[in-house]
Every structure is written in C-alpha cells, then in structure tokens.
C-alpha atoms as a printed R data frame, in Angstrom:
   type eleno elety resid chain resno       x      y       z
1  ATOM     1    CA   UNK     A     1  -0.062 -0.257   0.044
2  ATOM     2    CA   UNK     A     2   2.686  2.112   0.578
3  ATOM     3    CA   UNK     A     3   4.799  1.841  -2.726
4  ATOM     4    CA   UNK     A     4   1.568  3.174  -4.807
5  ATOM     5    CA   UNK     A     5   0.998  6.043  -2.674
6  ATOM     6    CA   UNK     A     6   4.796  7.054  -3.131
7  ATOM     7    CA   UNK     A     7   5.106  6.251  -6.908
8  ATOM     8    CA   UNK     A     8   2.010  8.684  -6.950
9  ATOM     9    CA   UNK     A     9   3.858 11.166  -5.074
10 ATOM    10    CA   UNK     A    10   7.077 11.017  -6.924
11 ATOM    11    CA   UNK     A    11   4.995 11.128  -9.968
12 ATOM    12    CA   UNK     A    12   3.009 14.741  -8.429
13 ATOM    13    CA   UNK     A    13   6.754 15.927  -7.572
14 ATOM    14    CA   UNK     A    14   8.530 15.329 -10.537
15 ATOM    15    CA   UNK     A    15   5.418 17.057 -12.793
16 ATOM    16    CA   UNK     A    16   5.465 20.193 -10.629
17 ATOM    17    CA   UNK     A    17   9.332 20.614 -10.785
18 ATOM    18    CA   UNK     A    18   8.912 20.612 -14.470
19 ATOM    19    CA   UNK     A    19   5.888 23.484 -14.659
20 ATOM    20    CA   UNK     A    20   8.731 25.664 -12.558
21 ATOM    21    CA   UNK     A    21   9.997 28.560 -15.295
22 ATOM    22    CA   UNK     A    22  11.898 30.024 -12.657
23 ATOM    23    CA   UNK     A    23  15.183 30.114 -12.047
24 ATOM    24    CA   UNK     A    24  16.025 29.031 -15.430
25 ATOM    25    CA   UNK     A    25  19.375 29.910 -17.042
26 ATOM    26    CA   UNK     A    26  19.335 31.972 -19.886
27 ATOM    27    CA   UNK     A    27  15.665 33.313 -19.850
28 ATOM    28    CA   UNK     A    28  15.844 37.493 -18.712
29 ATOM    29    CA   UNK     A    29  13.334 38.342 -16.577
30 ATOM    30    CA   UNK     A    30  13.690 41.686 -16.666
31 ATOM    31    CA   UNK     A    31  12.247 41.770 -20.837
32 ATOM    32    CA   UNK     A    32   9.135 40.131 -19.611
33 ATOM    33    CA   UNK     A    33   5.878 41.987 -20.669
34 ATOM    34    CA   UNK     A    34   3.785 43.580 -18.165
35 ATOM    35    CA   UNK     A    35   0.732 42.507 -19.814
36 ATOM    36    CA   UNK     A    36  -0.171 46.092 -20.845
37 ATOM    37    CA   UNK     A    37  -0.012 47.252 -23.899
38 ATOM    38    CA   UNK     A    38   3.257 49.870 -24.863
39 ATOM    39    CA   UNK     A    39   2.175 53.380 -24.640
40 ATOM    40    CA   UNK     A    40   1.570 55.123 -27.871
41 ATOM    41    CA   UNK     A    41   2.992 58.428 -27.919
42 ATOM    42    CA   UNK     A    42  -0.120 61.254 -28.127
43 ATOM    43    CA   UNK     A    43  -2.943 58.832 -28.036
44 ATOM    44    CA   UNK     A    44  -4.901 58.876 -24.368
45 ATOM    45    CA   UNK     A    45  -8.583 57.876 -23.441
46 ATOM    46    CA   UNK     A    46 -10.907 60.663 -23.172
47 ATOM    47    CA   UNK     A    47 -13.837 60.422 -21.158
48 ATOM    48    CA   UNK     A    48 -16.808 62.381 -22.014
49 ATOM    49    CA   UNK     A    49 -19.904 62.237 -20.234
50 ATOM    50    CA   UNK     A    50 -23.428 64.259 -21.050
51 ATOM    51    CA   UNK     A    51 -26.837 64.063 -19.392
52 ATOM    52    CA   UNK     A    52 -27.356 59.957 -19.184
53 ATOM    53    CA   UNK     A    53 -24.522 59.573 -22.184
54 ATOM    54    CA   UNK     A    54 -20.858 58.890 -22.002
55 ATOM    55    CA   UNK     A    55 -18.149 58.144 -24.330
56 ATOM    56    CA   UNK     A    56 -15.424 56.777 -23.914
57 ATOM    57    CA   UNK     A    57 -12.643 57.316 -26.744
58 ATOM    58    CA   UNK     A    58  -8.794 56.398 -27.025
59 ATOM    59    CA   UNK     A    59  -6.930 58.975 -30.080
60 ATOM    60    CA   UNK     A    60  -5.648 62.440 -30.743
61 ATOM    61    CA   UNK     A    61  -6.716 65.214 -28.405
62 ATOM    62    CA   UNK     A    62  -8.257 67.893 -30.686
63 ATOM    63    CA   UNK     A    63  -8.510 65.361 -33.711
64 ATOM    64    CA   UNK     A    64 -10.941 63.438 -35.707
65 ATOM    65    CA   UNK     A    65  -8.269 60.662 -35.007
66 ATOM    66    CA   UNK     A    66  -9.972 57.447 -33.169
67 ATOM    67    CA   UNK     A    67  -9.151 54.491 -32.762
68 ATOM    68    CA   UNK     A    68 -11.511 52.940 -30.817
69 ATOM    69    CA   UNK     A    69 -14.511 54.871 -29.486
70 ATOM    70    CA   UNK     A    70 -17.304 53.064 -26.567
71 ATOM    71    CA   UNK     A    71 -20.517 55.036 -25.984
72 ATOM    72    CA   UNK     A    72 -23.101 53.549 -23.319
73 ATOM    73    CA   UNK     A    73 -26.826 55.656 -22.105
74 ATOM    74    CA   UNK     A    74 -27.222 55.050 -17.852
75 ATOM    75    CA   UNK     A    75 -28.239 51.726 -16.996
76 ATOM    76    CA   UNK     A    76 -28.727 50.113 -20.292
77 ATOM    77    CA   UNK     A    77 -25.522 47.331 -19.554
78 ATOM    78    CA   UNK     A    78 -25.214 48.236 -23.661
79 ATOM    79    CA   UNK     A    79 -21.616 49.372 -25.258
80 ATOM    80    CA   UNK     A    80 -22.123 50.825 -28.513
C-alpha cells in the first residue's frame, strides 16, 4: 500500500518540478511583458459625459484620429 502512494507522490513532484519556469539559466525575466500594451505617443483615453450618455474614446486629443470609441447610456448595460 505504501509503494503506490510513494510512486504517485513522486510523479506529482516531478510534474510540478517540470512546470517550474523560474530560475532557469538563460531566462531574462527583466524583458518580460507587464501584460499591458506599450503607450503610443500623443494617444490617450478621453471620457465625455453628457447627461445620461457617456463616451470613452482612445485617440489624439482635438483630432478626428480615433482608434476606438465606446458609447453607452446610463443603466442600459450595453456598449455601442
């Protein structure tokens, strides 16, 4: 009874050790991405609220260059 438990425990230990990605030689962790996109010069997010409507836009300030725009009405639960 003790041998099968020991075999299973050893197998799980080896599987977890194989998944370990820290401390491997040759890995440069300083170059890892933070998960967020790199900022684009002069582009930013802008929020405009007008009564029950709101618009969140990403683009150039004071320009028609709009990369994305999200519109919604208060309490509608939908983006347009």
